[in-house]
CSV table of C-alpha atoms in Angstrom, one decimal:
chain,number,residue,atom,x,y,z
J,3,UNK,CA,92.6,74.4,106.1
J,4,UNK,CA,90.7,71.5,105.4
J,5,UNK,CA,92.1,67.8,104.6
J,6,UNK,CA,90.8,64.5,103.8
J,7,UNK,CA,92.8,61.4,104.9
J,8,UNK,CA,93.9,58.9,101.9
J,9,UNK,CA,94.3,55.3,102.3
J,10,UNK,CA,96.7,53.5,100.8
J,11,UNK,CA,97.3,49.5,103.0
J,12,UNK,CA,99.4,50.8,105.6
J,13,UNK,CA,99.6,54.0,104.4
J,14,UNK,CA,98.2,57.2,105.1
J,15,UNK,CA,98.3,60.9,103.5
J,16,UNK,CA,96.6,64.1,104.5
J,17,UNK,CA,96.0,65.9,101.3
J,18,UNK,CA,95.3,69.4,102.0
J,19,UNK,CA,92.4,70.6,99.7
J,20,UNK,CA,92.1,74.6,99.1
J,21,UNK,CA,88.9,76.5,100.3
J,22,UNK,CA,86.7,77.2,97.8
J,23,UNK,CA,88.0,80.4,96.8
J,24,UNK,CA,88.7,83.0,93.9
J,25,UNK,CA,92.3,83.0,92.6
J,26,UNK,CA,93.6,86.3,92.7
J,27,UNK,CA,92.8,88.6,89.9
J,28,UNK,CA,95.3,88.9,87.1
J,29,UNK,CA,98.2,91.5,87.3
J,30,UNK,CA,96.7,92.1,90.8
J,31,UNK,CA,98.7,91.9,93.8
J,32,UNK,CA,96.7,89.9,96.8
J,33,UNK,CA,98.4,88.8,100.5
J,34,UNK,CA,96.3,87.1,103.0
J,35,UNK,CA,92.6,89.2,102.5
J,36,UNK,CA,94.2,92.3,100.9
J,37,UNK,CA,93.4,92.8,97.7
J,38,UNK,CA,95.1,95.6,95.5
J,39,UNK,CA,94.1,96.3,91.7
J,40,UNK,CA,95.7,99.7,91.1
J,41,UNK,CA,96.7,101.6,87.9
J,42,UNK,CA,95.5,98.4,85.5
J,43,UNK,CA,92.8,100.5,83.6
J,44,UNK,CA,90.3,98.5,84.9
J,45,UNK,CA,87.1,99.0,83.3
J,46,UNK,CA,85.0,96.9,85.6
J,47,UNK,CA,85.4,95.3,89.1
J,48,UNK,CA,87.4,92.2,89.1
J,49,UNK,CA,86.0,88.5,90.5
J,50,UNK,CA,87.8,88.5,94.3
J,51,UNK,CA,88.2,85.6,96.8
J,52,UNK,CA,85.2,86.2,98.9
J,53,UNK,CA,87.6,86.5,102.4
J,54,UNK,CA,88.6,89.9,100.8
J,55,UNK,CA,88.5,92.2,103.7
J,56,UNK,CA,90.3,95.5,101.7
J,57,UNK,CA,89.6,95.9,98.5
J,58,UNK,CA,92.1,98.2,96.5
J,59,UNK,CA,90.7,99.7,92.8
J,60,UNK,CA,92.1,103.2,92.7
J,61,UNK,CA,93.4,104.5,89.3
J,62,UNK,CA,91.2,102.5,86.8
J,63,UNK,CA,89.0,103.0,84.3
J,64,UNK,CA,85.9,101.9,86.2
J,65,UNK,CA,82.9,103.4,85.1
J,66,UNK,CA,79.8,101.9,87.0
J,67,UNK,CA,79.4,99.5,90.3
J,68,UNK,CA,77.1,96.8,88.4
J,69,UNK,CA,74.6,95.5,90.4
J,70,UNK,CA,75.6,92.7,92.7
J,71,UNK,CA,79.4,93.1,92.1
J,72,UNK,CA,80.2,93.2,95.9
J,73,UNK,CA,77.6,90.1,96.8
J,74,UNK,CA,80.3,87.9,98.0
J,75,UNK,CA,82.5,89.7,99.8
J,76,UNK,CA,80.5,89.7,103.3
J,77,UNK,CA,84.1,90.7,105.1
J,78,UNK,CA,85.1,93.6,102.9
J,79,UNK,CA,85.7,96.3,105.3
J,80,UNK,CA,88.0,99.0,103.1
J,81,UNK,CA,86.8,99.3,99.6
J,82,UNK,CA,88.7,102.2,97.8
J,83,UNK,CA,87.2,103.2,94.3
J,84,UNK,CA,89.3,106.8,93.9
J,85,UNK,CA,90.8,108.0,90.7
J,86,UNK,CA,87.8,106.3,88.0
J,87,UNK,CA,85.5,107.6,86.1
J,88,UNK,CA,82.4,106.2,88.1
J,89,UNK,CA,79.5,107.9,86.5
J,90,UNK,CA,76.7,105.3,87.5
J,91,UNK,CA,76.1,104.1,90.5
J,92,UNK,CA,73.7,100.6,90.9
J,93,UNK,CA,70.9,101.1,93.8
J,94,UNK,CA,71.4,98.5,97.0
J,95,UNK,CA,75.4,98.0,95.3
J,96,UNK,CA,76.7,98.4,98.8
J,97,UNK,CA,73.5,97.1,100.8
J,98,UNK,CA,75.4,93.6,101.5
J,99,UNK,CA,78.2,95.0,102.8
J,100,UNK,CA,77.5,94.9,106.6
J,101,UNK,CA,81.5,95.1,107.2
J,102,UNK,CA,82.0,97.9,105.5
J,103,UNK,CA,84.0,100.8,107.4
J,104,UNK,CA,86.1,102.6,104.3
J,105,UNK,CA,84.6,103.7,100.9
């Protein structure tokens, strides 16, 4: 994690500043790069910390993949979209996921 020395006279603190990263969604559940957003009717995907490697959205509501939704998440690697109502489909949605094993 990164840190930045404070000085005080004779004093010194390492302050431990967060990445630059998205919070966790609300009413999702997210350890380390797992993300899961399941049963939360959903109607669109949620803003995720871009380290998300597994991406969890089964049971919503979720109706189309907007273009440019995944852009961020260069280590997604498991995205799961079963159980929605999908019925639109952006061109190139996944074409920046290079990592991508699981859909």
């Amino acid at each position: 994690m990164p840190g930045r020395v404070v000085g005080l006279p004779g004093v010194y603190l390492l302050l431990l500043l967060p990445v630059s990263a998205s919070p966790c969604p609300s009413r999702c559940l997210c350890f380390r790069t797992t993300v899961r957003c399941m049963h939360l009717m959903l109607e669109a995907v949620p803003d995720v910390p871009p380290q998300t490697n597994v991406l969890d959205l089964r049971f919503n509501h979720i109706k189309e993949i907007r273009p440019g939704v995944f852009r961020n998440l260069r280590n997604l690697n498991t995205l799961l979209l079963n159980n929605n109502q999908i019925k639109h489909i952006a061109r190139k949605s996944f074409e920046e996921l290079q990592n991508l094993k699981y859909l």
